[in-house]
Amino acid sequence: LHFVTDELALADETSKTVCDILALRRKNGQSIPVLIELKPERKMKKLVRQLEEYAPYLRNYQPQFEAIYSAVLGEEIRFSAPAERWLVWPSLGECTTSDPREAELRKKGIRAIQYCRDGASYRFYDGPRL
């Protein structure tokens, strides 16, 4: 996963939409944009809404986003798949168990990744891929 930028806000006359992290995932020669909401609280409705509102911008303005990704990463980037949507939030318990909302989020096309504190650092549990 390659970090591109954070907190890129998009606005029109009536609203502003923000995505916490824009990243790029490479797989088998593909360049896949990744939208990530990284939060300290489990406010599912709000976080899902943020991901669902931002994804169409990336689709509708793909050449402009490819230009941003290219400028930041220093190479020409052409997306070869729609944006993946990831939600990274705190675990409700052990990080080694599946997230109780994982199936519900998967139905919405959102990948759930939970984290928990491990001393002075954090551990992440990445559930099954979509």
JSON list of N, CA and C in Angstrom, two decimals, residues 71-106:
[
{"chain": "A", "resi": 71, "resn": "ALA", "atom": "N", "xyz": [1.68, 12.66, -9.69]},
{"chain": "A", "resi": 71, "resn": "ALA", "atom": "CA", "xyz": [2.56, 13.72, -9.19]},
{"chain": "A", "resi": 71, "resn": "ALA", "atom": "C", "xyz": [3.17, 13.33, -7.84]},
{"chain": "A", "resi": 72, "resn": "VAL", "atom": "N", "xyz": [2.38, 12.78, -6.96]},
{"chain": "A", "resi": 72, "resn": "VAL", "atom": "CA", "xyz": [2.87, 12.43, -5.62]},
{"chain": "A", "resi": 72, "resn": "VAL", "atom": "C", "xyz": [3.82, 11.24, -5.68]},
{"chain": "A", "resi": 73, "resn": "LEU", "atom": "N", "xyz": [3.49, 10.23, -6.47]},
{"chain": "A", "resi": 73, "resn": "LEU", "atom": "CA", "xyz": [4.30, 9.01, -6.51]},
{"chain": "A", "resi": 73, "resn": "LEU", "atom": "C", "xyz": [5.46, 9.09, -7.50]},
{"chain": "A", "resi": 74, "resn": "GLY", "atom": "N", "xyz": [5.49, 10.13, -8.33]},
{"chain": "A", "resi": 74, "resn": "GLY", "atom": "CA", "xyz": [6.61, 10.32, -9.24]},
{"chain": "A", "resi": 74, "resn": "GLY", "atom": "C", "xyz": [6.65, 9.36, -10.42]},
{"chain": "A", "resi": 75, "resn": "GLU", "atom": "N", "xyz": [5.50, 8.86, -10.81]},
{"chain": "A", "resi": 75, "resn": "GLU", "atom": "CA", "xyz": [5.41, 7.97, -11.97]},
{"chain": "A", "resi": 75, "resn": "GLU", "atom": "C", "xyz": [3.98, 8.04, -12.51]},
{"chain": "A", "resi": 76, "resn": "GLU", "atom": "N", "xyz": [3.82, 7.67, -13.76]},
{"chain": "A", "resi": 76, "resn": "GLU", "atom": "CA", "xyz": [2.48, 7.72, -14.34]},
{"chain": "A", "resi": 76, "resn": "GLU", "atom": "C", "xyz": [1.60, 6.63, -13.74]},
{"chain": "A", "resi": 77, "resn": "ILE", "atom": "N", "xyz": [0.46, 7.04, -13.23]},
{"chain": "A", "resi": 77, "resn": "ILE", "atom": "CA", "xyz": [-0.49, 6.12, -12.62]},
{"chain": "A", "resi": 77, "resn": "ILE", "atom": "C", "xyz": [-1.77, 6.13, -13.43]},
{"chain": "A", "resi": 78, "resn": "ARG", "atom": "N", "xyz": [-2.24, 4.95, -13.80]},
{"chain": "A", "resi": 78, "resn": "ARG", "atom": "CA", "xyz": [-3.54, 4.77, -14.44]},
{"chain": "A", "resi": 78, "resn": "ARG", "atom": "C", "xyz": [-4.27, 3.71, -13.63]},
{"chain": "A", "resi": 79, "resn": "PHE", "atom": "N", "xyz": [-5.42, 4.05, -13.12]},
{"chain": "A", "resi": 79, "resn": "PHE", "atom": "CA", "xyz": [-6.19, 3.11, -12.31]},
{"chain": "A", "resi": 79, "resn": "PHE", "atom": "C", "xyz": [-6.70, 1.98, -13.19]},
{"chain": "A", "resi": 80, "resn": "SER", "atom": "N", "xyz": [-6.59, 0.77, -12.69]},
{"chain": "A", "resi": 80, "resn": "SER", "atom": "CA", "xyz": [-7.04, -0.39, -13.45]},
{"chain": "A", "resi": 80, "resn": "SER", "atom": "C", "xyz": [-8.24, -1.08, -12.80]},
{"chain": "A", "resi": 81, "resn": "ALA", "atom": "N", "xyz": [-8.76, -0.46, -11.74]},
{"chain": "A", "resi": 81, "resn": "ALA", "atom": "CA", "xyz": [-9.93, -1.01, -11.06]},
{"chain": "A", "resi": 81, "resn": "ALA", "atom": "C", "xyz": [-10.61, 0.12, -10.29]},
{"chain": "A", "resi": 82, "resn": "PRO", "atom": "N", "xyz": [-11.86, -0.07, -9.94]},
{"chain": "A", "resi": 82, "resn": "PRO", "atom": "CA", "xyz": [-12.54, 0.93, -9.11]},
{"chain": "A", "resi": 82, "resn": "PRO", "atom": "C", "xyz": [-11.86, 1.04, -7.74]},
{"chain": "A", "resi": 83, "resn": "ALA", "atom": "N", "xyz": [-12.12, 2.12, -7.05]},
{"chain": "A", "resi": 83, "resn": "ALA", "atom": "CA", "xyz": [-11.52, 2.35, -5.74]},
{"chain": "A", "resi": 83, "resn": "ALA", "atom": "C", "xyz": [-12.01, 1.32, -4.73]},
{"chain": "A", "resi": 84, "resn": "GLU", "atom": "N", "xyz": [-11.07, 0.82, -3.95]},
{"chain": "A", "resi": 84, "resn": "GLU", "atom": "CA", "xyz": [-11.43, 0.00, -2.79]},
{"chain": "A", "resi": 84, "resn": "GLU", "atom": "C", "xyz": [-11.74, 0.96, -1.65]},
{"chain": "A", "resi": 85, "resn": "ARG", "atom": "N", "xyz": [-12.63, 0.53, -0.78]},
{"chain": "A", "resi": 85, "resn": "ARG", "atom": "CA", "xyz": [-13.01, 1.36, 0.37]},
{"chain": "A", "resi": 85, "resn": "ARG", "atom": "C", "xyz": [-12.70, 0.58, 1.64]},
{"chain": "A", "resi": 86, "resn": "TRP", "atom": "N", "xyz": [-11.83, 1.17, 2.47]},
{"chain": "A", "resi": 86, "resn": "TRP", "atom": "CA", "xyz": [-11.40, 0.51, 3.69]},
{"chain": "A", "resi": 86, "resn": "TRP", "atom": "C", "xyz": [-11.82, 1.35, 4.89]},
{"chain": "A", "resi": 87, "resn": "LEU", "atom": "N", "xyz": [-12.21, 0.68, 5.94]},
{"chain": "A", "resi": 87, "resn": "LEU", "atom": "CA", "xyz": [-12.55, 1.32, 7.20]},
{"chain": "A", "resi": 87, "resn": "LEU", "atom": "C", "xyz": [-11.63, 0.74, 8.27]},
{"chain": "A", "resi": 88, "resn": "VAL", "atom": "N", "xyz": [-10.82, 1.61, 8.87]},
{"chain": "A", "resi": 88, "resn": "VAL", "atom": "CA", "xyz": [-9.89, 1.19, 9.92]},
{"chain": "A", "resi": 88, "resn": "VAL", "atom": "C", "xyz": [-10.37, 1.82, 11.21]},
{"chain": "A", "resi": 89, "resn": "TRP", "atom": "N", "xyz": [-10.73, 0.96, 12.17]},
{"chain": "A", "resi": 89, "resn": "TRP", "atom": "CA", "xyz": [-11.29, 1.46, 13.42]},
{"chain": "A", "resi": 89, "resn": "TRP", "atom": "C", "xyz": [-10.94, 0.54, 14.58]},
{"chain": "A", "resi": 90, "resn": "PRO", "atom": "N", "xyz": [-11.20, 0.99, 15.83]},
{"chain": "A", "resi": 90, "resn": "PRO", "atom": "CA", "xyz": [-10.77, 0.20, 16.98]},
{"chain": "A", "resi": 90, "resn": "PRO", "atom": "C", "xyz": [-11.54, -1.11, 17.13]},
{"chain": "A", "resi": 91, "resn": "SER", "atom": "N", "xyz": [-10.84, -2.08, 17.64]},
{"chain": "A", "resi": 91, "resn": "SER", "atom": "CA", "xyz": [-11.44, -3.38, 17.92]},
{"chain": "A", "resi": 91, "resn": "SER", "atom": "C", "xyz": [-12.36, -3.26, 19.12]},
{"chain": "A", "resi": 92, "resn": "LEU", "atom": "N", "xyz": [-13.39, -4.08, 19.14]},
{"chain": "A", "resi": 92, "resn": "LEU", "atom": "CA", "xyz": [-14.27, -4.14, 20.30]},
{"chain": "A", "resi": 92, "resn": "LEU", "atom": "C", "xyz": [-13.72, -5.08, 21.37]},
{"chain": "A", "resi": 93, "resn": "GLY", "atom": "N", "xyz": [-12.74, -5.85, 21.01]},
{"chain": "A", "resi": 93, "resn": "GLY", "atom": "CA", "xyz": [-12.16, -6.82, 21.94]},
{"chain": "A", "resi": 93, "resn": "GLY", "atom": "C", "xyz": [-10.78, -7.20, 21.46]},
{"chain": "A", "resi": 94, "resn": "GLU", "atom": "N", "xyz": [-10.56, -8.49, 21.27]},
{"chain": "A", "resi": 94, "resn": "GLU", "atom": "CA", "xyz": [-9.28, -8.99, 20.78]},
{"chain": "A", "resi": 94, "resn": "GLU", "atom": "C", "xyz": [-9.10, -8.68, 19.30]},
{"chain": "A", "resi": 95, "resn": "CYS", "atom": "N", "xyz": [-7.91, -8.29, 18.92]},
{"chain": "A", "resi": 95, "resn": "CYS", "atom": "CA", "xyz": [-7.63, -8.00, 17.51]},
{"chain": "A", "resi": 95, "resn": "CYS", "atom": "C", "xyz": [-7.55, -9.26, 16.66]},
{"chain": "A", "resi": 96, "resn": "THR", "atom": "N", "xyz": [-7.52, -10.40, 17.29]},
{"chain": "A", "resi": 96, "resn": "THR", "atom": "CA", "xyz": [-7.37, -11.64, 16.54]},
{"chain": "A", "resi": 96, "resn": "THR", "atom": "C", "xyz": [-8.71, -12.26, 16.15]},
{"chain": "A", "resi": 97, "resn": "THR", "atom": "N", "xyz": [-9.80, -11.60, 16.50]},
{"chain": "A", "resi": 97, "resn": "THR", "atom": "CA", "xyz": [-11.11, -12.11, 16.12]},
{"chain": "A", "resi": 97, "resn": "THR", "atom": "C", "xyz": [-11.69, -11.24, 15.02]},
{"chain": "A", "resi": 98, "resn": "SER", "atom": "N", "xyz": [-12.65, -11.78, 14.31]},
{"chain": "A", "resi": 98, "resn": "SER", "atom": "CA", "xyz": [-13.25, -11.00, 13.23]},
{"chain": "A", "resi": 98, "resn": "SER", "atom": "C", "xyz": [-14.10, -9.88, 13.81]},
{"chain": "A", "resi": 99, "resn": "ASP", "atom": "N", "xyz": [-14.23, -8.83, 13.04]},
{"chain": "A", "resi": 99, "resn": "ASP", "atom": "CA", "xyz": [-15.02, -7.68, 13.45]},
{"chain": "A", "resi": 99, "resn": "ASP", "atom": "C", "xyz": [-16.50, -8.07, 13.39]},
{"chain": "A", "resi": 100, "resn": "PRO", "atom": "N", "xyz": [-17.30, -7.75, 14.42]},
{"chain": "A", "resi": 100, "resn": "PRO", "atom": "CA", "xyz": [-18.71, -8.13, 14.40]},
{"chain": "A", "resi": 100, "resn": "PRO", "atom": "C", "xyz": [-19.51, -7.47, 13.27]},
{"chain": "A", "resi": 101, "resn": "ARG", "atom": "N", "xyz": [-19.00, -6.38, 12.70]},
{"chain": "A", "resi": 101, "resn": "ARG", "atom": "CA", "xyz": [-19.70, -5.70, 11.61]},
{"chain": "A", "resi": 101, "resn": "ARG", "atom": "C", "xyz": [-19.12, -6.06, 10.24]},
{"chain": "A", "resi": 102, "resn": "GLU", "atom": "N", "xyz": [-18.14, -6.97, 10.23]},
{"chain": "A", "resi": 102, "resn": "GLU", "atom": "CA", "xyz": [-17.43, -7.30, 9.00]},
{"chain": "A", "resi": 102, "resn": "GLU", "atom": "C", "xyz": [-18.35, -7.76, 7.86]},
{"chain": "A", "resi": 103, "resn": "ALA", "atom": "N", "xyz": [-19.27, -8.66, 8.11]},
{"chain": "A", "resi": 103, "resn": "ALA", "atom": "CA", "xyz": [-20.16, -9.17, 7.07]},
{"chain": "A", "resi": 103, "resn": "ALA", "atom": "C", "xyz": [-21.05, -8.06, 6.53]},
{"chain": "A", "resi": 104, "resn": "GLU", "atom": "N", "xyz": [-21.56, -7.23, 7.42]},
{"chain": "A", "resi": 104, "resn": "GLU", "atom": "CA", "xyz": [-22.42, -6.12, 7.01]},
{"chain": "A", "resi": 104, "resn": "GLU", "atom": "C", "xyz": [-21.65, -5.12, 6.15]},
{"chain": "A", "resi": 105, "resn": "LEU", "atom": "N", "xyz": [-20.42, -4.82, 6.55]},
{"chain": "A", "resi": 105, "resn": "LEU", "atom": "CA", "xyz": [-19.60, -3.90, 5.76]},
{"chain": "A", "resi": 105, "resn": "LEU", "atom": "C", "xyz": [-19.21, -4.52, 4.41]},
{"chain": "A", "resi": 106, "resn": "ARG", "atom": "N", "xyz": [-18.91, -5.80, 4.41]},
{"chain": "A", "resi": 106, "resn": "ARG", "atom": "CA", "xyz": [-18.54, -6.48, 3.17]},
{"chain": "A", "resi": 106, "resn": "ARG", "atom": "C", "xyz": [-19.67, -6.38, 2.15]}
]
